[in-house]
Amino acid sequence: MRVKFLFIYILAGAAFIGVSLWVLLSGGKSARAVRYKYRLGGIMLTAWAMLSAASCEGGPFQVTCYEPAVPPEVMCYDVAMETDIVKVVVKDYGGNRLKSGDVLILTIEQPMAREYRYFIHEGGTDGKVFQEGTVLVPEEQSTVLAEITLEPTEYKGDAVIEVKAVYKNDQGEQSSPVGQASIVIV
């Protein structure tokens, strides 16, 4: 197949040289010579493309001699589901500003433990704890709501509610922090 296209390319090339000489000698005034030159140029381009395509080896017909790149392998990973999502809001009017006697709603979404403890600190988590309590999770609950009444306190200002999951094992109880929320006591 390549020999055939090579032979056509050589013949078209020789004819193109002859017609180009004819155009040159006529000074470009012969429309017939220019028309033949364009046609032979087209034949040469077609023959060159066929020669290039015929020189490729391998699988299905390809326009170039380059092998296509292997498509990237798609890797799917299971995304870890977020658990123990802690949210705190003041009951009835929302927000995070409250006074003694107001009720906080503590929400734990996707709980992983059966028991949680909360601690209300003055300032940050390093501050003094002035209220604490326990929240028990019923079997297979996806969201736990607990209402916490803020006990009377002299403290006014920023506070933090820290929530810890409690796990019981052979060594006793172990707890790990799962979340915290900021509140303002007015």
Protein backbone atom coordinates (compact mmCIF):
# COMPACT_ATOMS: atom_id res chain seq x y z
CA MET A 1 0.00 0.00 0.00
CA ARG A 2 2.85 2.40 0.82
CA VAL A 3 4.59 1.77 -2.48
CA LYS A 4 1.45 2.75 -4.38
CA PHE A 5 1.09 6.07 -2.54
CA LEU A 6 4.83 6.74 -2.86
CA PHE A 7 4.63 6.17 -6.62
CA ILE A 8 1.64 8.57 -6.91
CA TYR A 9 3.49 11.14 -4.81
CA ILE A 10 6.61 10.97 -7.01
CA LEU A 11 4.56 11.29 -10.23
CA ALA A 12 2.53 14.21 -8.83
CA GLY A 13 5.77 15.87 -7.68
CA ALA A 14 7.33 15.59 -11.12
CA ALA A 15 4.17 16.96 -12.78
CA PHE A 16 4.05 19.78 -10.20
CA ILE A 17 7.62 20.79 -11.04
CA GLY A 18 6.74 20.85 -14.76
CA VAL A 19 3.59 22.94 -14.25
CA SER A 20 5.47 25.30 -11.90
CA LEU A 21 8.05 25.85 -14.66
CA TRP A 22 5.19 26.53 -17.13
CA VAL A 23 3.69 29.16 -14.68
CA LEU A 24 7.14 30.72 -14.22
CA LEU A 25 7.81 30.98 -17.98
CA SER A 26 4.35 32.47 -18.68
CA GLY A 27 4.89 35.05 -15.91
CA GLY A 28 1.78 33.82 -14.06
CA LYS A 29 -0.51 35.08 -16.86
CA SER A 30 -1.70 31.64 -17.98
CA ALA A 31 -4.84 30.81 -16.02
CA ARG A 32 -4.73 27.23 -17.28
CA ALA A 33 -1.19 26.70 -15.90
CA VAL A 34 -2.11 28.17 -12.50
CA ARG A 35 -5.25 25.96 -12.34
CA TYR A 36 -3.19 22.80 -13.05
CA LYS A 37 -0.62 23.85 -10.45
CA TYR A 38 -3.31 24.14 -7.76
CA ARG A 39 -4.83 20.77 -8.72
CA LEU A 40 -1.46 19.03 -8.62
CA GLY A 41 -0.69 20.66 -5.25
CA GLY A 42 -3.97 19.22 -3.90
CA ILE A 43 -3.12 15.78 -5.28
CA MET A 44 0.31 15.95 -3.63
CA LEU A 45 -1.18 16.94 -0.27
CA THR A 46 -3.70 14.08 -0.47
CA ALA A 47 -1.02 11.58 -1.44
CA TRP A 48 1.21 12.77 1.44
CA ALA A 49 -1.66 12.36 3.92
CA MET A 50 -2.40 8.85 2.62
CA LEU A 51 1.29 7.95 2.80
CA SER A 52 1.46 9.17 6.40
CA ALA A 53 -1.67 7.25 7.37
CA ALA A 54 -0.48 4.07 5.68
CA SER A 55 2.84 4.16 7.55
CA CYS A 56 1.15 3.78 10.95
CA GLU A 57 1.15 0.34 12.47
CA GLY A 58 -0.96 -1.21 15.16
CA GLY A 59 -4.61 -1.23 16.18
CA PRO A 60 -7.38 0.68 14.48
CA PHE A 61 -6.75 3.29 11.80
CA GLN A 62 -5.20 6.43 13.23
CA VAL A 63 -4.48 9.74 11.57
CA THR A 64 -1.05 10.11 13.16
CA CYS A 65 1.66 7.67 14.09
CA TYR A 66 1.38 8.53 17.77
CA GLU A 67 -0.23 6.02 20.06
CA PRO A 68 -3.11 7.52 22.06
CA ALA A 69 -2.54 8.01 25.78
CA VAL A 70 -4.06 5.48 28.12
CA PRO A 71 -7.12 7.02 29.78
CA PRO A 72 -6.49 7.74 33.46
CA GLU A 73 -7.81 5.18 35.90
CA VAL A 74 -10.67 6.54 37.98
CA MET A 75 -10.22 5.91 41.67
CA CYS A 76 -13.25 6.18 43.91
CA TYR A 77 -12.87 6.45 47.64
CA ASP A 78 -15.56 6.23 50.25
CA VAL A 79 -15.78 9.55 52.02
CA ALA A 80 -15.84 9.21 55.79
CA MET A 81 -19.21 10.25 57.15
CA GLU A 82 -19.01 13.12 59.62
CA THR A 83 -20.07 12.08 63.11
CA ASP A 84 -20.67 13.76 66.46
CA ILE A 85 -21.72 17.13 65.02
CA VAL A 86 -22.40 19.47 67.95
CA LYS A 87 -24.72 22.50 67.71
CA VAL A 88 -25.97 24.77 70.48
CA VAL A 89 -28.76 27.35 70.26
CA VAL A 90 -30.87 29.27 72.81
CA LYS A 91 -34.42 27.93 72.97
CA ASP A 92 -37.27 30.15 71.70
CA TYR A 93 -35.21 33.01 70.26
CA GLY A 94 -32.08 31.34 68.79
CA GLY A 95 -28.62 32.80 68.74
CA ASN A 96 -25.97 32.28 71.38
CA ARG A 97 -26.70 35.10 73.89
CA LEU A 98 -28.50 34.08 77.08
CA LYS A 99 -28.94 34.84 80.77
CA SER A 100 -29.28 32.64 83.84
CA GLY A 101 -32.46 30.57 83.67
CA ASP A 102 -32.56 30.48 79.84
CA VAL A 103 -32.69 27.08 78.13
CA LEU A 104 -30.04 25.92 75.67
CA ILE A 105 -30.76 23.22 73.11
CA LEU A 106 -27.74 20.94 72.62
CA THR A 107 -27.94 18.94 69.39
CA ILE A 108 -25.61 16.03 68.58
CA GLU A 109 -26.02 14.70 65.04
CA GLN A 110 -24.74 11.24 64.04
CA PRO A 111 -23.72 10.24 67.60
CA MET A 112 -21.12 7.47 67.88
CA ALA A 113 -21.20 7.01 71.68
CA ARG A 114 -24.01 6.03 74.05
CA GLU A 115 -23.15 8.77 76.56
CA TYR A 116 -21.94 12.37 76.27
CA ARG A 117 -20.91 14.88 78.92
CA TYR A 118 -21.07 18.65 78.54
CA PHE A 119 -19.09 21.25 80.46
CA ILE A 120 -19.80 24.99 80.46
CA HIS A 121 -16.53 26.91 80.96
CA GLU A 122 -15.95 30.56 81.82
CA GLY A 123 -14.05 32.16 78.93
CA GLY A 124 -12.46 29.24 77.03
CA THR A 125 -11.99 25.52 77.57
CA ASP A 126 -9.17 26.32 80.03
CA GLY A 127 -11.52 28.37 82.21
CA LYS A 128 -13.40 27.30 85.34
CA VAL A 129 -16.31 24.87 84.84
CA PHE A 130 -19.49 26.28 86.39
CA GLN A 131 -22.02 23.76 85.04
CA GLU A 132 -21.84 20.19 83.73
CA GLY A 133 -24.20 17.37 82.86
CA THR A 134 -24.72 14.08 81.02
CA VAL A 135 -26.69 13.25 77.87
CA LEU A 136 -27.67 9.62 77.21
CA VAL A 137 -28.29 8.45 73.64
CA PRO A 138 -31.20 6.04 73.01
CA GLU A 139 -30.61 3.07 70.69
CA GLU A 140 -29.95 3.92 67.03
CA GLN A 141 -30.76 7.63 67.19
CA SER A 142 -29.34 9.77 64.39
CA THR A 143 -29.93 13.05 66.26
CA VAL A 144 -30.01 13.71 70.00
CA LEU A 145 -31.57 16.84 71.52
CA ALA A 146 -30.94 17.87 75.11
CA GLU A 147 -32.37 20.91 76.88
CA ILE A 148 -29.98 22.53 79.35
CA THR A 149 -31.20 25.21 81.75
CA LEU A 150 -28.39 27.65 82.55
CA GLU A 151 -27.98 27.69 86.33
CA PRO A 152 -27.73 31.01 88.18
CA THR A 153 -24.19 32.36 87.96
CA GLU A 154 -22.36 35.57 88.75
CA TYR A 155 -20.25 35.18 85.59
CA LYS A 156 -21.01 37.46 82.64
CA GLY A 157 -19.22 37.31 79.28
CA ASP A 158 -17.97 34.74 76.78
CA ALA A 159 -18.29 31.06 77.67
CA VAL A 160 -17.73 27.73 75.93
CA ILE A 161 -19.78 24.55 76.02
CA GLU A 162 -17.44 21.58 75.57
CA VAL A 163 -18.95 18.19 74.68
CA LYS A 164 -17.08 14.91 75.30
CA ALA A 165 -18.02 11.39 74.21
CA VAL A 166 -17.74 8.80 77.00
CA TYR A 167 -16.64 5.26 76.14
CA LYS A 168 -16.64 2.40 78.61
CA ASN A 169 -14.14 -0.44 78.25
CA ASP A 170 -12.14 -2.89 80.37
CA GLN A 171 -9.94 -0.11 81.80
CA GLY A 172 -12.98 1.91 82.90
CA GLU A 173 -14.24 5.11 81.31
CA GLN A 174 -12.47 7.11 78.68
CA SER A 175 -13.66 10.38 77.17
CA SER A 176 -12.67 12.31 74.11
CA PRO A 177 -13.77 15.81 73.06
CA VAL A 178 -16.11 15.83 70.07
CA GLY A 179 -17.09 19.48 69.82
CA GLN A 180 -17.58 22.83 71.40
CA ALA A 181 -19.73 25.93 70.93
CA SER A 182 -19.35 29.53 72.03
CA ILE A 183 -22.05 31.33 74.00
CA VAL A 184 -22.32 34.75 75.64
CA ILE A 185 -23.82 35.10 79.11
CA VAL A 186 -25.44 38.51 79.64
